[in-house]
Amino acid sequence: MSEDTASGRITEEGGRSLPSVPGRYVVGIVGLLLLALLPLLANMELGLGVPGVFVFVVDDLFLLHLTTALYFGMFAMSWDTVSGYTGQISFGHGLFFAVGAYTSALLNLGYGIDPILSIPAGIVLAAVAGIVIGVPALRLRGPYLSLVTLVAPLILLQLFIFRSDVFGGELGLRNPENFLGFGVNDAAIVYYIALGLFVAIMALLLVVTRSDAGRVFTAIREDEDAVSSVGINPAKFKIFAFVLSAAIGGLAGAMYVHTPVGGPTPTELMSTTVNVEVIIAAVLGGMGTIVGAAIGGIFVGIVPQLLDSSGWIIPGFLPVVGGTPVADIDFLIFAVITLFLLYVLPGGILRAVIRNGRRVRNSRRGDDGVATDGGQSERVFTRVLRGWREKRRGDDDE
Amino acid sequence: MLGTVAPLQANLSTVLVQIVILSSLYALVALGFTLIFGVGGVLNLAHGANITIGAFVAFVVSSQMGYGGFVGLAAAFVLTGLLSGAYYLGLIKRIQDEPIMVMIITLVTAVAVEEVIRFVYGSQPKVLTLLSGRVNIGGSTVTFTQLVAFALSALLIVGMFAFVNYTRQGKALLATSMSHKGAALVGIEANRINLLVWVGAGALAGAAGVFLGSIQGASWAMGRAPLVLSFSIVVLGGIGSIRGSVLGAFVVGTLEILTVQYVDSSLTGLTPLLVLVAVLLLRPEGLFGRELVEA
Amino acid sequence: MSSERQGSADTGATPQRESYGPDDGILVVDDLRKEFGGLVAVEDFSFAVEEQEILGFIGPNGAGKSTTFNCVTGFYEPTAGTVWYQGEDVTGRPSHEMVNAGLARTFQHFRPLHDRSVVDNVALALVPDKLFSFGGLRGGTRDRAARLCERVGLGDDLHRTPDELPHAGLLRLELARALATDPTLLLVDEPFAGLAGSEVESISNLLRELREEGLTLVVVDHNMRGLLSLIDRAVVINFGSKLAEGTPEEIRNDEEVQRAYLGGDL
């Protein structure tokens, strides 16, 4: 029986927790396995068991759609790294996606550089973009910071239009070479490459966010001055988050345009739709968890395709939208659902599930961890803005 | 979003007329946004959507239902205002203390509205006529619509200024913009003021939408450029400063005209972006604003 | 040092200009000045903190205590003046650097991190200022954090969130977090506000123990009663300038100080 000291109490509780792997990890691993095995189910029909409902065929086209969704998931994870964790909400994250993509595409199309080399160049330039945004952002807080991120892709687009000869303007450039030459006929391979990258990125981001840097990130979100007061330089970590997020976003973008499903166009990479969709994805999945953003990203990426294949039609009796295929207004539906969720569950679905799970567990043992893993009591949003609110009210000091 | 008709390398009076006309329209566009930002302390990213809604309400009322331009304008003014008020009560009031949340919600709303409008009315711009006919002022051809826009802008701005500075309600508005706590201490109910502000801002945006729509046609994405413009003007002028917004509108308007006339006409629309970035980096509190930006 | 050293503004006598050098103490502030626009919050303020003493920093509300505090700890940049810490010029250095140099502080308005437990709050202070660090929770970090919590009396509250702590508990959390940075000098900002008598006693004892263990302390407060029995010496500030300096006895008997507190009871 260990001494009743504080540290004794901790190891005791720690000991109790080791054997059981948290349920959500099990679900995650199962999910990944499913994704990995999917191409082996080629040409099988999958459905929800109810005839005619959500039946889709796992064919090449489906795998390519899922590839797009995977890249979007990577993009969403990159967004979560900076916005969900440090609370610097990026409203124009497509900027990094596009910088990585265009750099790689231009090097490939213009100079014949192989994707193996042009993609790293895309990553580097995207990281530079992260610095360009992150450093000035240090001087700004809250909405003003977000405003800068909102405007950045617009400026980039203006540049693309101004020099259409180089950048292809609003229509973008033609497709560059496929990565390692795998094209439409190699759907399964393209898919596996995407899946591999997805897992690698998730692993990397999980390692970073579960390390000490992760607790500093979330602490910055909570209260930057408190972080300074414990001898940690918040600026350093804020830039780190931006650069990491930008680099990952750039990596995803650069790889994406070298697949048969992605092309270097502003619409696909940094349109308002994309920028808002990534926010929706991370919000639906749960900000500040990485995994939530990944799931949200895949969800937002694939559901429109599923709806399209399913051929569902909105019931005719509904005003305005009655009689149209669901797929046509998928973005609208997402937006509405997100608004609803933001209103009711501002932390996202994943966080709500985790919170409920943790509540059950907490009654049996001590706390599990810190906000790197879904957060305890409050919504991420509330925390991000409390700091802003406090600054607005001002200190009551003399 | 220029719509002015004048040859390049035009003379000074032409340029001046263009600047005045354009800037007054810009000021009208930005006014509603200023109010919400200044008083409510939040960035309403659905401001552009209000502009679009106003334009389409006018389109429906004046063209589809045949009531004519001015009825359409009035309808846009009233309906957009009411809609904005309802939106505030329904979605915003609950989270108005959380600016980032408001930004996200209004942004998502904005794209949702765009989708709905695109779905219902298609992608082609709709023609919106307020008044036909044009006149020549100082070497520049100015349409009557633009004149009405200018007159209305000037009227609304002066009216707003007088309201805020000389009436009780207006002073309550000022007080709330400076400090919610302080305002509450003297019995001003911030929520009622905010509702008033959102309704007013919506109405102003609706009117601006009608004018913009009559210049360039009403289309689903027409609210985007005005939204960016509003940011620039408001950030440049400083939060909570109507004077600042008007001045900001003129600065941006002047820079825009000068850029297009004398530098490169394909650079249209870039000015507000650059102004915004420059201000945020160099002097975040703007020309007349209070220091709410840097901690 | 006795009260005869300080100048007297209203008798018209020229205030004696004190000047300190870097070796006058572990923390030396010379001619500190902080202006906010046209407002002078701190004016030519000088003092020295001797090693392992408990120095009281007293003044009414609005006197400039927090401003001085923030200038010294790197949260504000002084308009003029010099700050020496352990002989080194640290004027204007950012706060996290000051902390890493050994100068820690607590906040008057507590700033716990609400998204994590007490022990995790303290654990953050044990994290090095490096981008890649894996001290983690399972490692020694958590044990050390737990021991620190025990030291300040939060041993039973390790897994509570700050929302669940009473006022005194939050103060202890502030202290634990500051102690976790392994400081040589600790500045405590208005600790006694809102504490019951027994808690004041308890916290005072804790601070005395910390001093015995080698820590130098500067305690800021506007409530003299709680403070005078704890401190060795006091510096009194009013309207941004030094009003008096000396032992608690001297301060209690000083006319200027009595007047500053409106003839109030000391």
Tab-separated table of C-alpha atoms in Angstrom, chain A:
chain	number	residue	atom	x	y	z
A	1	MET	CA	0.000	0.000	0.000
A	2	SER	CA	1.714	3.172	-1.132
A	3	GLU	CA	2.172	6.114	1.201
A	4	ASP	CA	-0.597	8.578	1.031
A	5	THR	CA	1.487	11.242	-0.608
A	6	ALA	CA	0.495	13.238	-3.591
A	7	SER	CA	2.853	11.430	-5.867
A	8	GLY	CA	1.709	8.181	-4.448
A	9	ARG	CA	-1.820	9.081	-5.366
A	10	ILE	CA	-0.811	9.888	-8.879
A	11	THR	CA	1.018	6.663	-9.596
A	12	GLU	CA	-1.804	4.714	-8.104
A	13	GLU	CA	-4.286	6.297	-10.423
A	14	GLY	CA	-1.824	6.098	-13.241
A	15	GLY	CA	-1.433	2.435	-12.567
A	16	ARG	CA	-5.128	1.867	-12.702
A	17	SER	CA	-5.458	3.529	-16.047
A	18	LEU	CA	-2.806	1.610	-17.921
A	19	PRO	CA	-4.578	-1.625	-18.813
A	20	SER	CA	-7.631	-0.042	-20.364
A	21	VAL	CA	-7.131	1.679	-23.704
A	22	PRO	CA	-9.594	4.524	-24.041
A	23	GLY	CA	-12.507	3.564	-26.192
A	24	ARG	CA	-12.014	6.278	-28.710
A	25	TYR	CA	-8.561	4.964	-29.611
A	26	VAL	CA	-10.068	1.595	-30.346
A	27	VAL	CA	-12.665	3.182	-32.570
A	28	GLY	CA	-9.965	5.177	-34.309
A	29	ILE	CA	-7.823	2.179	-35.024
A	30	VAL	CA	-10.757	0.191	-36.285
A	31	GLY	CA	-11.685	3.084	-38.535
A	32	LEU	CA	-8.203	3.258	-39.955
A	33	LEU	CA	-8.161	-0.472	-40.546
A	34	LEU	CA	-11.424	-0.221	-42.406
A	35	LEU	CA	-10.018	2.507	-44.577
A	36	ALA	CA	-6.935	0.430	-45.231
A	37	LEU	CA	-8.922	-2.598	-46.270
A	38	LEU	CA	-11.412	-0.741	-48.390
A	39	PRO	CA	-9.794	-1.243	-51.800
A	40	LEU	CA	-9.853	-4.941	-51.196
A	41	LEU	CA	-13.600	-4.750	-51.249
A	42	ALA	CA	-13.403	-3.608	-54.820
A	43	ASN	CA	-16.615	-3.625	-56.713
A	44	MET	CA	-18.577	-4.783	-53.763
A	45	GLU	CA	-21.658	-2.912	-52.862
A	46	LEU	CA	-21.743	-1.451	-49.404
A	47	GLY	CA	-24.760	-0.147	-47.702
A	48	LEU	CA	-26.364	0.461	-44.426
A	49	GLY	CA	-28.254	-2.753	-44.578
A	50	VAL	CA	-31.458	-1.169	-45.678
A	51	PRO	CA	-32.094	-1.821	-49.349
A	52	GLY	CA	-31.812	1.261	-51.452
A	53	VAL	CA	-30.487	3.472	-48.705
A	54	PHE	CA	-26.963	4.804	-49.028
A	55	VAL	CA	-25.758	2.018	-51.185
A	56	PHE	CA	-22.542	2.696	-52.963
A	57	VAL	CA	-20.112	0.685	-54.944
A	58	VAL	CA	-16.492	0.557	-53.954
A	59	ASP	CA	-15.110	1.144	-57.382
A	60	ASP	CA	-12.213	3.208	-58.639
A	61	LEU	CA	-14.279	6.357	-58.710
A	62	PHE	CA	-15.226	5.888	-55.114
A	63	LEU	CA	-11.624	5.381	-54.120
A	64	LEU	CA	-10.677	8.577	-55.891
A	65	HIS	CA	-13.434	10.467	-54.115
A	66	LEU	CA	-12.169	9.096	-50.841
A	67	THR	CA	-8.686	10.217	-51.794
A	68	THR	CA	-9.956	13.749	-52.108
A	69	ALA	CA	-11.631	13.390	-48.755
A	70	LEU	CA	-8.383	12.154	-47.208
A	71	TYR	CA	-6.488	15.154	-48.474
A	72	PHE	CA	-9.166	17.376	-47.102
A	73	GLY	CA	-8.813	15.570	-43.802
A	74	MET	CA	-5.097	16.358	-43.790
A	75	PHE	CA	-5.903	19.944	-44.567
A	76	ALA	CA	-8.382	20.060	-41.705
A	77	MET	CA	-5.826	18.614	-39.317
A	78	SER	CA	-3.409	21.341	-40.302
A	79	TRP	CA	-6.077	23.930	-39.559
A	80	ASP	CA	-6.775	22.429	-36.171
A	81	THR	CA	-3.090	22.568	-35.255
A	82	VAL	CA	-3.044	26.320	-35.229
A	83	SER	CA	-6.663	27.294	-34.759
A	84	GLY	CA	-7.957	24.589	-32.496
A	85	TYR	CA	-4.856	24.491	-30.335
A	86	THR	CA	-3.465	27.991	-30.032
A	87	GLY	CA	-6.739	29.758	-30.628
A	88	GLN	CA	-5.422	31.803	-33.525
A	89	ILE	CA	-8.387	31.152	-35.754
A	90	SER	CA	-7.430	31.033	-39.414
A	91	PHE	CA	-10.181	32.071	-41.787
A	92	GLY	CA	-8.182	31.691	-44.938
A	93	HIS	CA	-6.245	28.507	-44.452
A	94	GLY	CA	-6.581	27.685	-48.102
A	95	LEU	CA	-3.696	30.084	-48.548
A	96	PHE	CA	-1.197	27.468	-47.380
A	97	PHE	CA	-2.921	24.700	-49.256
A	98	ALA	CA	-2.617	26.804	-52.398
A	99	VAL	CA	0.951	28.000	-51.851
A	100	GLY	CA	2.164	24.440	-51.498
A	101	ALA	CA	0.147	23.292	-54.469
A	102	TYR	CA	1.027	26.111	-56.838
A	103	THR	CA	4.711	26.049	-55.982
A	104	SER	CA	4.939	22.388	-56.760
A	105	ALA	CA	2.775	22.655	-59.866
A	106	LEU	CA	4.688	25.611	-61.254
A	107	LEU	CA	8.054	23.963	-60.721
A	108	ASN	CA	6.769	20.839	-62.357
A	109	LEU	CA	4.969	22.433	-65.274
A	110	GLY	CA	7.423	25.220	-65.875
A	111	TYR	CA	10.745	23.541	-65.260
A	112	GLY	CA	9.967	19.890	-65.510
A	113	ILE	CA	10.999	19.236	-61.953
A	114	ASP	CA	9.822	15.908	-60.679
A	115	PRO	CA	7.163	15.975	-57.965
A	116	ILE	CA	9.571	14.209	-55.632
A	117	LEU	CA	11.551	17.443	-55.567
A	118	SER	CA	8.870	20.013	-56.261
A	119	ILE	CA	6.657	18.896	-53.416
A	120	PRO	CA	9.258	19.604	-50.724
A	121	ALA	CA	9.735	22.992	-52.352
A	122	GLY	CA	6.002	23.520	-51.938
A	123	ILE	CA	6.255	22.616	-48.287
A	124	VAL	CA	9.093	25.047	-47.730
A	125	LEU	CA	7.299	27.903	-49.414
A	126	ALA	CA	4.141	27.167	-47.517
A	127	ALA	CA	6.142	27.254	-44.280
A	128	VAL	CA	7.516	30.620	-45.330
A	129	ALA	CA	3.957	31.771	-45.871
A	130	GLY	CA	3.286	30.591	-42.351
A	131	ILE	CA	6.001	32.898	-41.100
A	132	VAL	CA	4.742	35.760	-43.231
A	133	ILE	CA	1.324	35.437	-41.642
A	134	GLY	CA	2.437	34.326	-38.198
A	135	VAL	CA	4.936	37.038	-37.370
A	136	PRO	CA	2.710	40.064	-37.992
A	137	ALA	CA	-0.086	38.158	-36.358
A	138	LEU	CA	1.840	38.294	-33.087
A	139	ARG	CA	0.917	41.913	-32.780
A	140	LEU	CA	-2.755	41.307	-33.329
A	141	ARG	CA	-5.296	39.568	-31.232
A	142	GLY	CA	-8.541	37.803	-31.812
A	143	PRO	CA	-10.737	39.116	-34.600
A	144	TYR	CA	-8.002	41.293	-36.078
A	145	LEU	CA	-5.725	38.335	-36.475
A	146	SER	CA	-8.496	36.368	-38.090
A	147	LEU	CA	-9.188	39.278	-40.383
A	148	VAL	CA	-5.645	39.139	-41.693
A	149	THR	CA	-5.964	35.425	-42.335
A	150	LEU	CA	-9.243	36.063	-44.127
A	151	VAL	CA	-7.714	38.597	-46.434
A	152	ALA	CA	-4.448	36.829	-47.240
A	153	PRO	CA	-5.860	34.368	-49.797
A	154	LEU	CA	-7.748	37.214	-51.431
A	155	ILE	CA	-4.503	39.057	-51.955
A	156	LEU	CA	-2.893	35.944	-53.345
A	157	LEU	CA	-5.789	35.532	-55.745
A	158	GLN	CA	-5.385	39.111	-56.909
A	159	LEU	CA	-1.762	38.338	-57.607
A	160	PHE	CA	-2.763	35.262	-59.579
A	161	ILE	CA	-5.168	37.342	-61.628
A	162	PHE	CA	-2.747	40.183	-62.097
A	163	ARG	CA	-0.145	37.843	-63.497
A	164	SER	CA	-2.450	35.430	-65.218
A	165	ASP	CA	0.305	34.623	-67.618
A	166	VAL	CA	2.234	32.968	-64.845
A	167	PHE	CA	-0.408	31.834	-62.425
A	168	GLY	CA	-3.369	31.155	-64.595
A	169	GLY	CA	-5.722	33.648	-62.991
A	170	GLU	CA	-9.071	32.465	-61.773
A	171	LEU	CA	-9.020	29.334	-63.852
A	172	GLY	CA	-5.714	28.138	-62.551
A	173	LEU	CA	-3.110	26.015	-64.234
A	174	ARG	CA	-3.386	22.734	-66.044
A	175	ASN	CA	-2.705	19.561	-64.131
A	176	PRO	CA	0.897	18.768	-63.392
A	177	GLU	CA	2.442	15.301	-63.475
A	178	ASN	CA	1.041	12.628	-61.272
A	179	PHE	CA	3.083	11.647	-58.272
A	180	LEU	CA	5.267	8.703	-59.257
A	181	GLY	CA	3.198	8.524	-62.383
A	182	PHE	CA	0.172	6.966	-60.764
A	183	GLY	CA	-2.905	8.137	-62.557
A	184	VAL	CA	-6.565	7.414	-62.866
A	185	ASN	CA	-5.960	3.777	-63.665
A	186	ASP	CA	-4.094	3.244	-60.443
A	187	ALA	CA	-6.845	4.411	-58.176
A	188	ALA	CA	-6.031	1.939	-55.435
A	189	ILE	CA	-2.398	3.022	-55.316
A	190	VAL	CA	-3.265	6.684	-55.335
A	191	TYR	CA	-5.662	5.942	-52.518
A	192	TYR	CA	-3.058	4.091	-50.481
A	193	ILE	CA	-0.561	6.862	-50.924
A	194	ALA	CA	-3.146	9.307	-49.628
A	195	LEU	CA	-4.035	7.051	-46.753
A	196	GLY	CA	-0.392	6.552	-45.849
A	197	LEU	CA	0.235	10.274	-45.869
A	198	PHE	CA	-2.917	10.829	-43.859
A	199	VAL	CA	-1.798	8.428	-41.161
A	200	ALA	CA	1.712	9.858	-41.147
A	201	ILE	CA	0.459	13.397	-40.755
A	202	MET	CA	-1.962	12.388	-38.056
A	203	ALA	CA	0.808	10.576	-36.220
A	204	LEU	CA	3.123	13.554	-36.454
A	205	LEU	CA	0.502	15.992	-35.272
A	206	LEU	CA	-0.573	13.725	-32.476
A	207	VAL	CA	3.004	13.454	-31.282
A	208	VAL	CA	3.444	17.225	-31.366
A	209	THR	CA	0.172	18.029	-29.682
A	210	ARG	CA	0.560	15.400	-27.009
A	211	SER	CA	4.066	16.575	-26.250
A	212	ASP	CA	4.847	19.523	-24.048
A	213	ALA	CA	4.350	21.831	-27.022
A	214	GLY	CA	0.718	20.792	-27.084
A	215	ARG	CA	0.107	21.853	-23.510
A	216	VAL	CA	1.796	25.145	-24.248
A	217	PHE	CA	-0.419	25.621	-27.321
A	218	THR	CA	-3.585	25.131	-25.359
A	219	ALA	CA	-2.229	27.277	-22.560
A	220	ILE	CA	-1.670	30.069	-25.069
A	221	ARG	CA	-5.260	29.696	-26.115
A	222	GLU	CA	-6.298	30.038	-22.509
A	223	ASP	CA	-4.092	32.881	-21.352
A	224	GLU	CA	-0.969	34.097	-23.046
A	225	ASP	CA	0.243	36.171	-20.128
A	226	ALA	CA	0.026	33.178	-17.862
A	227	VAL	CA	2.289	31.369	-20.294
A	228	SER	CA	4.827	34.202	-20.145
A	229	SER	CA	4.680	34.124	-16.392
A	230	VAL	CA	5.875	30.538	-16.300
A	231	GLY	CA	8.931	31.356	-18.346
A	232	ILE	CA	7.719	30.223	-21.744
A	233	ASN	CA	7.880	32.500	-24.744
A	234	PRO	CA	4.409	32.476	-26.286
A	235	ALA	CA	5.514	34.155	-29.492
A	236	LYS	CA	7.866	31.313	-30.265
A	237	PHE	CA	5.137	28.746	-29.912
A	238	LYS	CA	2.563	30.741	-31.801
A	239	ILE	CA	4.881	30.996	-34.765
A	240	PHE	CA	5.757	27.340	-34.442
A	241	ALA	CA	2.076	26.453	-34.631
A	242	PHE	CA	1.561	28.641	-37.676
A	243	VAL	CA	4.582	27.310	-39.495
A	244	LEU	CA	3.785	23.699	-38.678
A	245	SER	CA	0.207	24.172	-39.727
A	246	ALA	CA	1.247	25.931	-42.918
A	247	ALA	CA	3.830	23.298	-43.781
A	248	ILE	CA	1.376	20.435	-43.315
A	249	GLY	CA	-1.250	22.310	-45.277
A	250	GLY	CA	1.301	22.947	-47.986
A	251	LEU	CA	2.321	19.298	-48.022
A	252	ALA	CA	-1.274	18.214	-48.409
A	253	GLY	CA	-1.837	20.756	-51.152
A	254	ALA	CA	1.327	19.881	-53.029
A	255	MET	CA	0.606	16.156	-52.951
A	256	TYR	CA	-3.012	16.794	-53.852
A	257	VAL	CA	-2.329	18.506	-57.153
A	258	HIS	CA	-0.129	15.645	-58.229
A	259	THR	CA	-3.008	13.216	-57.955
A	260	PRO	CA	-5.522	12.674	-60.710
A	261	VAL	CA	-8.224	14.216	-58.537
A	262	GLY	CA	-6.661	17.525	-57.706
A	263	GLY	CA	-5.632	20.446	-59.850
A	264	PRO	CA	-4.020	23.826	-59.233
A	265	THR	CA	-7.021	26.088	-59.390
A	266	PRO	CA	-8.072	28.786	-56.932
A	267	THR	CA	-11.532	27.309	-56.663
A	268	GLU	CA	-10.333	23.927	-55.493
A	269	LEU	CA	-7.619	25.190	-53.210
A	270	MET	CA	-8.395	28.527	-51.647
A	271	SER	CA	-11.894	29.623	-52.481
A	272	THR	CA	-14.157	30.923	-49.754
A	273	THR	CA	-15.940	27.610	-49.961
A	274	VAL	CA	-12.788	25.684	-49.147
A	275	ASN	CA	-11.832	28.041	-46.355
A	276	VAL	CA	-15.230	27.799	-44.763
A	277	GLU	CA	-15.504	24.051	-45.343
A	278	VAL	CA	-12.329	23.375	-43.415
A	279	ILE	CA	-13.688	25.371	-40.509
A	280	ILE	CA	-16.946	23.472	-40.735
A	281	ALA	CA	-15.045	20.189	-40.831
A	282	ALA	CA	-12.995	20.928	-37.734
A	283	VAL	CA	-15.978	22.350	-35.905
A	284	LEU	CA	-18.146	19.340	-36.662
A	285	GLY	CA	-15.426	16.953	-35.646
A	286	GLY	CA	-14.291	18.899	-32.612
A	287	MET	CA	-11.677	21.598	-32.467
A	288	GLY	CA	-8.464	21.057	-30.621
A	289	THR	CA	-8.263	17.308	-31.025
A	290	ILE	CA	-6.543	16.660	-34.391
A	291	VAL	CA	-8.481	13.428	-34.650
A	292	GLY	CA	-11.762	15.321	-34.655
A	293	ALA	CA	-10.599	17.505	-37.501
A	294	ALA	CA	-9.430	14.429	-39.408
A	295	ILE	CA	-12.791	12.759	-39.077
A	296	GLY	CA	-14.619	15.972	-39.842
A	297	GLY	CA	-12.466	16.517	-42.886
A	298	ILE	CA	-13.130	13.080	-44.312
A	299	PHE	CA	-16.784	13.468	-43.525
A	300	VAL	CA	-17.117	16.821	-45.245
A	301	GLY	CA	-15.058	15.504	-48.113
A	302	ILE	CA	-16.932	12.313	-48.793
A	303	VAL	CA	-20.536	12.947	-47.846
A	304	PRO	CA	-21.275	15.186	-50.820
A	305	GLN	CA	-20.021	12.410	-53.079
A	306	LEU	CA	-22.152	9.843	-51.336
A	307	LEU	CA	-25.179	12.060	-51.609
A	308	ASP	CA	-24.477	12.496	-55.271
A	309	SER	CA	-24.264	8.784	-55.900
A	310	SER	CA	-27.283	8.062	-53.827
A	311	GLY	CA	-29.353	10.295	-55.997
A	312	TRP	CA	-31.520	11.384	-53.143
A	313	ILE	CA	-34.019	14.099	-53.838
A	314	ILE	CA	-35.433	16.562	-51.400
A	315	PRO	CA	-39.093	15.890	-50.781
A	316	GLY	CA	-41.128	17.932	-53.186
A	317	PHE	CA	-43.386	19.507	-50.648
A	318	LEU	CA	-40.620	21.608	-49.103
A	319	PRO	CA	-40.565	25.197	-50.322
A	320	VAL	CA	-37.820	26.432	-52.567
A	321	VAL	CA	-35.606	23.395	-52.356
A	322	GLY	CA	-38.240	20.752	-52.940
A	323	GLY	CA	-37.555	18.485	-55.834
A	324	THR	CA	-33.839	19.152	-56.148
A	325	PRO	CA	-31.189	16.522	-55.710
A	326	VAL	CA	-29.658	16.708	-52.265
A	327	ALA	CA	-26.204	16.811	-53.779
A	328	ASP	CA	-26.841	20.182	-55.377
A	329	ILE	CA	-27.289	21.922	-52.088
A	330	ASP	CA	-24.901	19.839	-50.005
A	331	PHE	CA	-22.838	22.819	-49.005
A	332	LEU	CA	-25.946	24.635	-47.879
A	333	ILE	CA	-27.018	21.677	-45.831
A	334	PHE	CA	-23.594	21.497	-44.217
A	335	ALA	CA	-23.704	25.169	-43.441
A	336	VAL	CA	-27.108	24.901	-41.841
A	337	ILE	CA	-26.144	21.858	-39.825
A	338	THR	CA	-22.963	23.587	-38.678
A	339	LEU	CA	-24.846	26.678	-37.611
A	340	PHE	CA	-27.197	24.504	-35.672
A	341	LEU	CA	-24.369	22.607	-34.046
A	342	LEU	CA	-22.442	25.753	-33.223
A	343	TYR	CA	-25.505	26.999	-31.522
A	344	VAL	CA	-26.160	23.884	-29.539
A	345	LEU	CA	-22.833	22.092	-29.218
A	346	PRO	CA	-20.119	24.657	-29.744
A	347	GLY	CA	-17.413	22.141	-29.138
A	348	GLY	CA	-18.291	19.800	-31.963
A	349	ILE	CA	-19.560	16.273	-31.971
A	350	LEU	CA	-16.349	14.541	-31.028
A	351	ARG	CA	-15.806	16.740	-28.045
A	352	ALA	CA	-19.300	16.113	-26.791
A	353	VAL	CA	-18.769	12.392	-27.105
A	354	ILE	CA	-15.434	12.602	-25.344
A	355	ARG	CA	-16.828	14.773	-22.631
A	356	ASN	CA	-19.603	12.347	-21.911
A	357	GLY	CA	-17.206	9.465	-21.994
A	358	ARG	CA	-14.867	11.216	-19.652
A	359	ARG	CA	-17.633	12.112	-17.286
A	360	VAL	CA	-18.378	8.458	-16.947
A	361	ARG	CA	-14.740	7.612	-16.442
A	362	ASN	CA	-14.030	10.435	-14.043
A	363	SER	CA	-16.390	9.027	-11.567
A	364	ARG	CA	-14.044	6.092	-11.307
A	365	ARG	CA	-10.647	7.656	-11.424
A	366	GLY	CA	-8.741	10.905	-11.532
A	367	ASP	CA	-8.278	13.153	-14.461
A	368	ASP	CA	-6.914	11.852	-17.664
A	369	GLY	CA	-5.071	14.603	-19.295
A	370	VAL	CA	-5.167	18.095	-20.419
A	371	ALA	CA	-6.883	19.929	-23.195
A	372	THR	CA	-4.711	18.396	-25.890
A	373	ASP	CA	-7.158	15.587	-25.966
A	374	GLY	CA	-10.589	17.088	-26.256
A	375	GLY	CA	-10.610	19.364	-23.276
A	376	GLN	CA	-12.303	19.107	-19.987
A	377	SER	CA	-14.885	21.475	-18.846
A	378	GLU	CA	-15.399	24.076	-21.466
A	379	ARG	CA	-15.768	24.598	-25.133
A	380	VAL	CA	-12.715	25.658	-27.027
A	381	PHE	CA	-14.529	28.700	-28.325
A	382	THR	CA	-15.424	29.941	-24.907
A	383	ARG	CA	-11.838	29.698	-23.884
A	384	VAL	CA	-10.454	31.414	-26.945
A	385	LEU	CA	-12.665	34.368	-26.387
A	386	ARG	CA	-12.518	34.662	-22.674
A	387	GLY	CA	-9.100	36.184	-23.076
A	388	TRP	CA	-10.426	38.604	-25.620
A	389	ARG	CA	-13.341	39.480	-23.414
A	390	GLU	CA	-11.091	40.085	-20.459
A	391	LYS	CA	-8.928	42.395	-22.451
A	392	ARG	CA	-11.959	44.279	-23.638
A	393	ARG	CA	-13.232	44.792	-20.143
A	394	GLY	CA	-9.809	45.891	-19.045
A	395	ASP	CA	-8.078	45.205	-15.807
A	396	ASP	CA	-9.474	46.681	-12.651
A	397	ASP	CA	-5.986	47.486	-11.502
A	398	GLU	CA	-4.822	50.983	-11.018
